């Protein structure tokens, strides 16, 4: 490896680590304030908000990695400009595009490490964090999970516990469902079997039902069943996918498909993770272009403001297309790749004369 390559890589890594730890500390402090507010009026140890913040902060930092790379690249170039090292490189025959290529390769490598190591680490902490927060939730008696055996719901209504298992879910209808109702001592009261249950509201409509009670079975065309769950609530329970590693997401996708449950959100999370290294490279290139084009400006604040402006703009563009994809107003692949393609085209256009900067 050439000396200038080692130098550029070392300086870029230093800049990245500095920005990374500053952002981590800021996120950690803001999280503590949020957890203190959440735990207000709850009897917990004074250090508990700090512990919760430690569990939650890495997941938030993962979400803002693209902006960490943009800002880190800016600080990297600011140091080169201040020490006039960029001019030395230029006089030595090192072109600007070569510097950008080196930074891009480093960003891509860090991106691979981010999705394979850091994301797995942060998702595990996030999963633990959600379990801890659930202890203080008023809904801790209620539970819904999806696995290879279908949808399982544990629901408590009027001191009775309902265990619900359904093999299929299609919008607001459950199919092939079996409900067991237990008393406070967990003695079986009755069982219900149906192939069609409307869960649009909290009062379920169970069609063509068979009821097993006291060793006697009886049929009914329709009965009403009160529940703490409805279609929207069940869908929202599976919306926090940041607490699942990539392998768990893939397994969850298989479980969703076996249940005939929409895999759009899971697919979007998987594609976002898979394209993350590419997005980090794009942000690094964009930041480099900004710095080369504002090199003559002596205002560091102006350069940082321009970087932050692009960060906010890109965030809202990404968020817009993610919403369009998750609501299926756009095909999933279109919602994922459109922001990346747009940013790549902008970078390619602005890279044309970059060596002259």
Short mmCIF file of C-alpha atoms in Angstrom, two decimals:
data_model
loop_
_atom_site.label_atom_id
_atom_site.label_comp_id
_atom_site.label_asym_id
_atom_site.label_seq_id
_atom_site.Cartn_x
_atom_site.Cartn_y
_atom_site.Cartn_z
CA UNK A 1 0.00 0.00 0.00
CA UNK A 2 1.41 3.39 -1.01
CA UNK A 3 2.29 5.93 1.68
CA UNK A 4 -0.32 8.47 0.57
CA UNK A 5 -3.00 5.75 0.60
CA UNK A 6 -2.12 4.79 4.18
CA UNK A 7 -2.16 8.45 5.17
CA UNK A 8 -5.58 9.12 3.62
CA UNK A 9 -7.10 5.98 5.13
CA UNK A 10 -5.73 6.73 8.61
CA UNK A 11 -6.93 10.33 8.52
CA UNK A 12 -10.37 9.34 7.25
CA UNK A 13 -10.75 6.65 9.94
CA UNK A 14 -9.73 9.16 12.62
CA UNK A 15 -12.32 11.63 11.34
CA UNK A 16 -14.99 8.93 11.15
CA UNK A 17 -14.32 7.64 14.68
CA UNK A 18 -14.33 11.16 16.14
CA UNK A 19 -17.69 12.00 14.57
CA UNK A 20 -19.07 8.55 15.43
CA UNK A 21 -18.27 8.86 19.14
CA UNK A 22 -19.52 12.46 19.33
CA UNK A 23 -22.82 11.39 17.77
CA UNK A 24 -23.02 8.36 20.06
CA UNK A 25 -22.55 10.55 23.13
CA UNK A 26 -25.16 13.08 21.92
CA UNK A 27 -27.67 10.30 21.18
CA UNK A 28 -26.92 8.71 24.56
CA UNK A 29 -27.53 11.97 26.47
CA UNK A 30 -30.76 12.74 24.59
CA UNK A 31 -31.92 9.18 25.23
CA UNK A 32 -31.32 9.53 28.94
CA UNK A 33 -33.59 12.58 29.02
CA UNK A 34 -36.27 10.67 27.13
CA UNK A 35 -36.02 7.66 29.45
CA UNK A 36 -36.17 9.88 32.55
CA UNK A 37 -39.41 11.35 31.23
CA UNK A 38 -40.77 7.86 30.46
CA UNK A 39 -39.85 6.48 33.90
CA UNK A 40 -41.26 9.47 35.73
CA UNK A 41 -43.58 8.27 38.54
CA UNK A 42 -42.16 4.74 38.26
CA UNK A 43 -40.20 3.16 41.08
CA UNK A 44 -36.86 2.29 39.53
CA UNK A 45 -33.18 2.66 40.36
CA UNK A 46 -31.76 6.09 39.52
CA UNK A 47 -29.30 4.46 37.10
CA UNK A 48 -32.03 2.65 35.17
CA UNK A 49 -32.54 5.45 32.58
CA UNK A 50 -28.82 5.27 31.81
CA UNK A 51 -29.06 1.51 31.33
CA UNK A 52 -32.04 1.86 28.99
CA UNK A 53 -30.24 4.55 27.02
CA UNK A 54 -27.21 2.27 26.60
CA UNK A 55 -29.47 -0.41 25.15
CA UNK A 56 -31.24 1.93 22.72
CA UNK A 57 -28.50 4.30 21.52
CA UNK A 58 -26.63 1.97 19.11
CA UNK A 59 -29.81 1.32 17.13
CA UNK A 60 -30.39 5.06 16.68
CA UNK A 61 -26.76 5.61 15.70
CA UNK A 62 -27.12 2.93 13.03
CA UNK A 63 -30.00 4.89 11.48
CA UNK A 64 -27.90 8.07 11.22
CA UNK A 65 -24.74 6.40 9.85
CA UNK A 66 -25.16 8.02 6.38
CA UNK A 67 -25.03 11.47 7.96
CA UNK A 68 -22.10 10.47 10.17
CA UNK A 69 -20.19 9.59 6.99
CA UNK A 70 -21.14 12.86 5.32
CA UNK A 71 -19.99 14.95 8.29
CA UNK A 72 -16.87 12.81 8.88
CA UNK A 73 -15.82 13.32 5.24
CA UNK A 74 -16.27 17.07 5.64
CA UNK A 75 -14.02 17.18 8.70
CA UNK A 76 -11.48 14.98 6.90
CA UNK A 77 -11.21 17.50 4.05
CA UNK A 78 -11.22 20.49 6.41
CA UNK A 79 -8.05 19.12 7.99
CA UNK A 80 -6.45 18.56 4.56
CA UNK A 81 -7.37 22.09 3.50
CA UNK A 82 -6.14 23.68 6.73
CA UNK A 83 -2.75 21.98 6.48
CA UNK A 84 -2.64 22.61 2.71
CA UNK A 85 -2.05 18.86 2.28
CA UNK A 86 -4.55 18.67 -0.54
CA UNK A 87 -2.32 21.02 -2.59
CA UNK A 88 0.72 18.86 -1.89
CA UNK A 89 -1.15 15.81 -3.17
CA UNK A 90 -2.21 17.71 -6.27
CA UNK A 91 1.35 18.84 -7.07
CA UNK A 92 2.54 15.25 -6.58
CA UNK A 93 0.16 14.08 -9.28
CA UNK A 94 -2.55 12.64 -7.03
CA UNK A 95 -5.87 13.55 -8.63
CA UNK A 96 -8.98 14.45 -6.68
CA UNK A 97 -10.88 11.50 -8.16
CA UNK A 98 -8.20 9.15 -6.78
CA UNK A 99 -8.73 10.53 -3.27
CA UNK A 100 -12.49 10.07 -3.62
CA UNK A 101 -11.97 6.49 -4.84
CA UNK A 102 -9.86 5.67 -1.78
CA UNK A 103 -12.45 7.16 0.60
CA UNK A 104 -15.24 5.31 -1.22
CA UNK A 105 -13.50 1.95 -0.81
CA UNK A 106 -12.91 2.60 2.89
CA UNK A 107 -16.57 3.64 3.31
CA UNK A 108 -17.75 0.49 1.55
CA UNK A 109 -15.59 -1.70 3.78
CA UNK A 110 -16.86 0.07 6.93
CA UNK A 111 -20.40 -0.36 5.56
CA UNK A 112 -19.89 -4.14 5.28
CA UNK A 113 -18.64 -4.25 8.88
CA UNK A 114 -21.59 -2.07 9.92
CA UNK A 115 -24.29 -4.41 8.59
CA UNK A 116 -22.52 -7.63 9.62
CA UNK A 117 -21.27 -6.69 13.09
CA UNK A 118 -22.64 -3.36 14.32
CA UNK A 119 -26.21 -3.95 13.12
CA UNK A 120 -26.35 -7.41 14.73
CA UNK A 121 -25.02 -5.90 17.95
CA UNK A 122 -27.43 -2.94 17.94
CA UNK A 123 -30.48 -5.09 17.02
CA UNK A 124 -29.80 -7.45 19.93
CA UNK A 125 -29.54 -4.50 22.32
CA UNK A 126 -32.71 -3.02 20.83
CA UNK A 127 -34.54 -6.31 21.38
CA UNK A 128 -33.44 -6.33 25.03
CA UNK A 129 -34.41 -2.67 25.34
CA UNK A 130 -37.96 -3.31 24.08
CA UNK A 131 -38.35 -6.20 26.52
CA UNK A 132 -37.31 -3.96 29.40
CA UNK A 133 -39.67 -1.18 28.31
CA UNK A 134 -42.52 -3.67 27.99
CA UNK A 135 -42.30 -4.34 31.74
CA UNK A 136 -43.60 -0.83 32.34
CA UNK A 137 -46.28 -0.99 29.65
CA UNK A 138 -49.92 -1.23 30.54
CA UNK A 139 -50.21 -3.84 27.78
CA UNK A 140 -47.74 -6.33 29.25
CA UNK A 141 -50.53 -8.89 29.73
CA UNK A 142 -51.04 -8.96 25.98
CA UNK A 143 -48.75 -10.66 23.51
CA UNK A 144 -48.72 -11.46 19.81
CA UNK A 145 -46.03 -13.34 17.90
CA UNK A 146 -45.65 -14.92 14.47
CA UNK A 147 -43.68 -18.13 13.99
CA UNK A 148 -43.73 -21.17 11.71
CA UNK A 149 -46.90 -22.37 13.48
CA UNK A 150 -48.82 -19.21 12.58
CA UNK A 151 -50.07 -16.23 14.54
CA UNK A 152 -50.24 -16.62 18.33
CA UNK A 153 -52.04 -14.16 20.60
CA UNK A 154 -52.25 -14.08 24.39
CA UNK A 155 -55.09 -11.79 25.42
CA UNK A 156 -56.61 -11.06 28.84
CA UNK A 157 -60.24 -9.89 28.93
CA UNK A 158 -62.37 -9.74 32.08
CA UNK A 159 -59.82 -11.81 34.05
CA UNK A 160 -59.99 -14.54 31.45
CA UNK A 161 -56.98 -15.49 29.30
CA UNK A 162 -57.51 -16.23 25.62
CA UNK A 163 -54.86 -18.16 23.70
CA UNK A 164 -55.46 -17.64 19.99
CA UNK A 165 -53.73 -19.48 17.17
CA UNK A 166 -54.40 -18.78 13.50
CA UNK A 167 -52.64 -20.30 10.49
CA UNK A 168 -53.53 -17.53 8.01
CA UNK A 169 -54.16 -13.80 8.10
CA UNK A 170 -55.49 -11.79 5.17
CA UNK A 171 -56.05 -8.10 5.85
CA UNK A 172 -58.72 -8.07 8.59
CA UNK A 173 -59.59 -11.78 8.44
CA UNK A 174 -58.08 -14.71 10.34
CA UNK A 175 -58.42 -18.21 8.87
CA UNK A 176 -58.22 -21.64 10.46
CA UNK A 177 -58.30 -20.24 13.98
CA UNK A 178 -58.53 -21.97 17.35
CA UNK A 179 -59.26 -20.02 20.56
CA UNK A 180 -58.86 -21.46 24.05
CA UNK A 181 -60.27 -19.51 27.02
CA UNK A 182 -58.94 -20.05 30.56
CA UNK A 183 -59.98 -18.73 33.96
CA UNK A 184 -57.65 -17.03 36.50
CA UNK A 185 -56.39 -20.44 37.67
CA UNK A 186 -55.75 -21.37 34.04
CA UNK A 187 -58.53 -23.95 33.93
CA UNK A 188 -60.01 -24.42 30.46
CA UNK A 189 -63.44 -22.79 30.12
CA UNK A 190 -64.16 -23.32 26.44
CA UNK A 191 -62.58 -23.63 23.01
CA UNK A 192 -63.67 -22.03 19.75
CA UNK A 193 -62.88 -23.08 16.21
CA UNK A 194 -63.55 -21.07 13.07
CA UNK A 195 -62.26 -20.62 9.52
CA UNK A 196 -63.26 -16.98 9.26
CA UNK A 197 -62.88 -14.24 11.88
CA UNK A 198 -63.22 -10.52 11.17
CA UNK A 199 -60.72 -8.65 13.44
CA UNK A 200 -61.22 -5.17 12.02
CA UNK A 201 -62.50 -3.92 15.39
CA UNK A 202 -61.97 -4.93 19.01
CA UNK A 203 -65.24 -6.81 18.86
CA UNK A 204 -64.39 -9.72 16.57
CA UNK A 205 -67.01 -11.30 14.35
CA UNK A 206 -66.56 -15.07 14.31
CA UNK A 207 -68.37 -16.84 11.47
CA UNK A 208 -69.38 -20.50 11.18
CA UNK A 209 -68.08 -21.18 14.65
CA UNK A 210 -67.84 -24.44 16.57
CA UNK A 211 -67.83 -24.07 20.38
CA UNK A 212 -66.47 -26.78 22.67
CA UNK A 213 -67.61 -26.42 26.29
CA UNK A 214 -68.15 -29.00 29.05
CA UNK A 215 -67.38 -31.84 26.62
CA UNK A 216 -70.21 -30.65 24.38
CA UNK A 217 -69.85 -29.04 20.96
CA UNK A 218 -72.32 -26.67 19.38
CA UNK A 219 -72.33 -24.65 16.18
CA UNK A 220 -73.34 -21.10 15.47
CA UNK A 221 -73.43 -18.93 12.36
CA UNK A 222 -72.01 -15.88 14.11
CA UNK A 223 -70.78 -14.87 17.56
CA UNK A 224 -69.13 -11.69 18.83
CA UNK A 225 -65.83 -11.94 20.67
CA UNK A 226 -64.28 -9.09 22.68
CA UNK A 227 -60.52 -8.63 22.40
CA UNK A 228 -57.81 -6.08 23.13
CA UNK A 229 -56.51 -6.70 19.62
CA UNK A 230 -57.71 -5.53 16.25
CA UNK A 231 -56.21 -5.41 12.77
CA UNK A 232 -54.29 -2.15 13.29
CA UNK A 233 -52.91 -3.21 16.64
CA UNK A 234 -51.69 -6.57 15.36
CA UNK A 235 -50.00 -4.89 12.39
CA UNK A 236 -48.31 -2.31 14.65
CA UNK A 237 -46.88 -5.03 16.91
CA UNK A 238 -44.68 -6.26 14.08
CA UNK A 239 -43.58 -2.85 12.83
CA UNK A 240 -40.41 -2.50 14.94
CA UNK A 241 -38.00 -4.57 12.87
CA UNK A 242 -34.82 -2.82 14.04
CA UNK A 243 -34.69 -5.26 16.97
CA UNK A 244 -34.12 -8.19 14.61
CA UNK A 245 -30.81 -9.24 13.10
CA UNK A 246 -30.55 -9.93 9.38
CA UNK A 247 -30.84 -13.69 9.94
CA UNK A 248 -33.91 -13.21 12.15
CA UNK A 249 -35.47 -10.96 9.52
CA UNK A 250 -35.04 -13.67 6.89
CA UNK A 251 -36.62 -16.25 9.20
CA UNK A 252 -39.45 -13.86 10.04
CA UNK A 253 -40.08 -13.35 6.34
CA UNK A 254 -40.51 -17.11 5.90
CA UNK A 255 -42.94 -17.17 8.85
CA UNK A 256 -44.90 -14.26 7.36
CA UNK A 257 -45.20 -16.04 4.01
CA UNK A 258 -46.40 -19.25 5.64
CA UNK A 259 -49.09 -17.18 7.40
CA UNK A 260 -49.97 -15.31 4.18
CA UNK A 261 -49.07 -12.13 6.04
CA UNK A 262 -47.66 -9.15 4.12
CA UNK A 263 -43.85 -9.24 3.92
CA UNK A 264 -43.51 -5.67 2.60
CA UNK A 265 -42.10 -4.18 5.82
CA UNK A 266 -39.70 -7.07 6.35
CA UNK A 267 -38.55 -6.96 2.72
CA UNK A 268 -37.97 -3.22 2.97
CA UNK A 269 -35.85 -3.62 6.12
CA UNK A 270 -33.80 -6.39 4.49
CA UNK A 271 -33.23 -4.34 1.32
CA UNK A 272 -32.32 -1.25 3.35
CA UNK A 273 -29.68 -3.21 5.23
CA UNK A 274 -28.37 -4.86 2.06
CA UNK A 275 -27.99 -1.49 0.26
CA UNK A 276 -26.56 0.30 3.30
CA UNK A 277 -22.86 0.07 2.27
CA UNK A 278 -23.76 1.56 -1.12
CA UNK A 279 -25.61 4.44 0.54
CA UNK A 280 -22.60 5.15 2.78
CA UNK A 281 -20.34 5.29 -0.29
CA UNK A 282 -22.75 7.68 -2.01
CA UNK A 283 -22.79 9.98 1.04
CA UNK A 284 -19.00 9.96 1.19
CA UNK A 285 -18.72 10.88 -2.49
CA UNK A 286 -21.37 13.60 -2.15
CA UNK A 287 -19.58 15.10 0.85
CA UNK A 288 -16.26 15.02 -1.03
CA UNK A 289 -17.85 16.85 -3.98
CA UNK A 290 -19.28 19.49 -1.64
CA UNK A 291 -15.88 20.07 -0.05
CA UNK A 292 -13.99 20.29 -3.35
CA UNK A 293 -16.55 22.74 -4.74
CA UNK A 294 -16.39 24.95 -1.64
CA UNK A 295 -12.60 24.68 -1.24
CA UNK A 296 -12.06 28.36 -2.05
CA UNK A 297 -14.50 29.43 0.65
CA UNK A 298 -12.76 30.23 3.95
CA UNK A 299 -15.94 29.76 5.98
CA UNK A 300 -15.94 26.36 7.72
CA UNK A 301 -19.42 27.06 9.08
CA UNK A 302 -20.79 27.55 5.56
CA UNK A 303 -19.37 24.19 4.45
CA UNK A 304 -20.88 22.40 7.45
CA UNK A 305 -24.24 24.12 6.88
CA UNK A 306 -24.26 22.99 3.25
CA UNK A 307 -23.50 19.42 4.40
CA UNK A 308 -26.29 19.53 6.98
CA UNK A 309 -28.71 20.89 4.38
CA UNK A 310 -27.99 17.95 2.08
CA UNK A 311 -28.28 15.56 5.05
CA UNK A 312 -31.76 16.79 5.92
CA UNK A 313 -32.84 16.82 2.25
CA UNK A 314 -31.62 13.25 1.67
CA UNK A 315 -33.28 12.10 4.89
CA UNK A 316 -36.68 13.38 3.78
CA UNK A 317 -36.28 12.00 0.25
CA UNK A 318 -35.42 8.57 1.68
CA UNK A 319 -38.28 8.77 4.16
CA UNK A 320 -40.75 9.76 1.43
CA UNK A 321 -39.85 6.79 -0.77
CA UNK A 322 -39.83 4.42 2.24
CA UNK A 323 -43.38 5.47 3.10
CA UNK A 324 -44.46 5.06 -0.52
CA UNK A 325 -42.96 1.58 -0.52
CA UNK A 326 -44.35 0.46 2.84
CA UNK A 327 -47.85 1.62 1.85
CA UNK A 328 -47.42 -0.18 -1.50
CA UNK A 329 -48.09 2.98 -3.51
CA UNK A 330 -44.79 2.23 -5.23
CA UNK A 331 -43.19 -1.14 -5.96
CA UNK A 332 -40.77 -2.04 -3.17
CA UNK A 333 -37.69 -2.17 -5.40
CA UNK A 334 -38.57 1.22 -6.89
CA UNK A 335 -38.91 2.82 -3.43
CA UNK A 336 -35.55 1.38 -2.33
CA UNK A 337 -33.49 2.07 -5.44
CA UNK A 338 -34.91 5.42 -6.63
CA UNK A 339 -33.16 7.58 -3.96
CA UNK A 340 -29.90 5.65 -4.50
CA UNK A 341 -30.09 6.06 -8.29
CA UNK A 342 -30.93 9.77 -8.03
CA UNK A 343 -28.01 10.44 -5.67
CA UNK A 344 -25.67 8.34 -7.82
CA UNK A 345 -26.60 10.29 -10.94
CA UNK A 346 -26.06 13.60 -9.14
CA UNK A 347 -22.65 12.38 -7.98
CA UNK A 348 -21.67 11.21 -11.49
CA UNK A 349 -22.64 14.55 -13.04
CA UNK A 350 -20.71 16.55 -10.44
CA UNK A 351 -17.66 14.27 -10.67
CA UNK A 352 -17.04 15.19 -14.34
CA UNK A 353 -14.76 18.15 -13.61
CA UNK A 354 -13.77 17.26 -10.06
CA UNK A 355 -10.03 17.06 -10.87
CA UNK A 356 -10.07 20.73 -11.86
CA UNK A 357 -11.31 21.83 -8.42
#
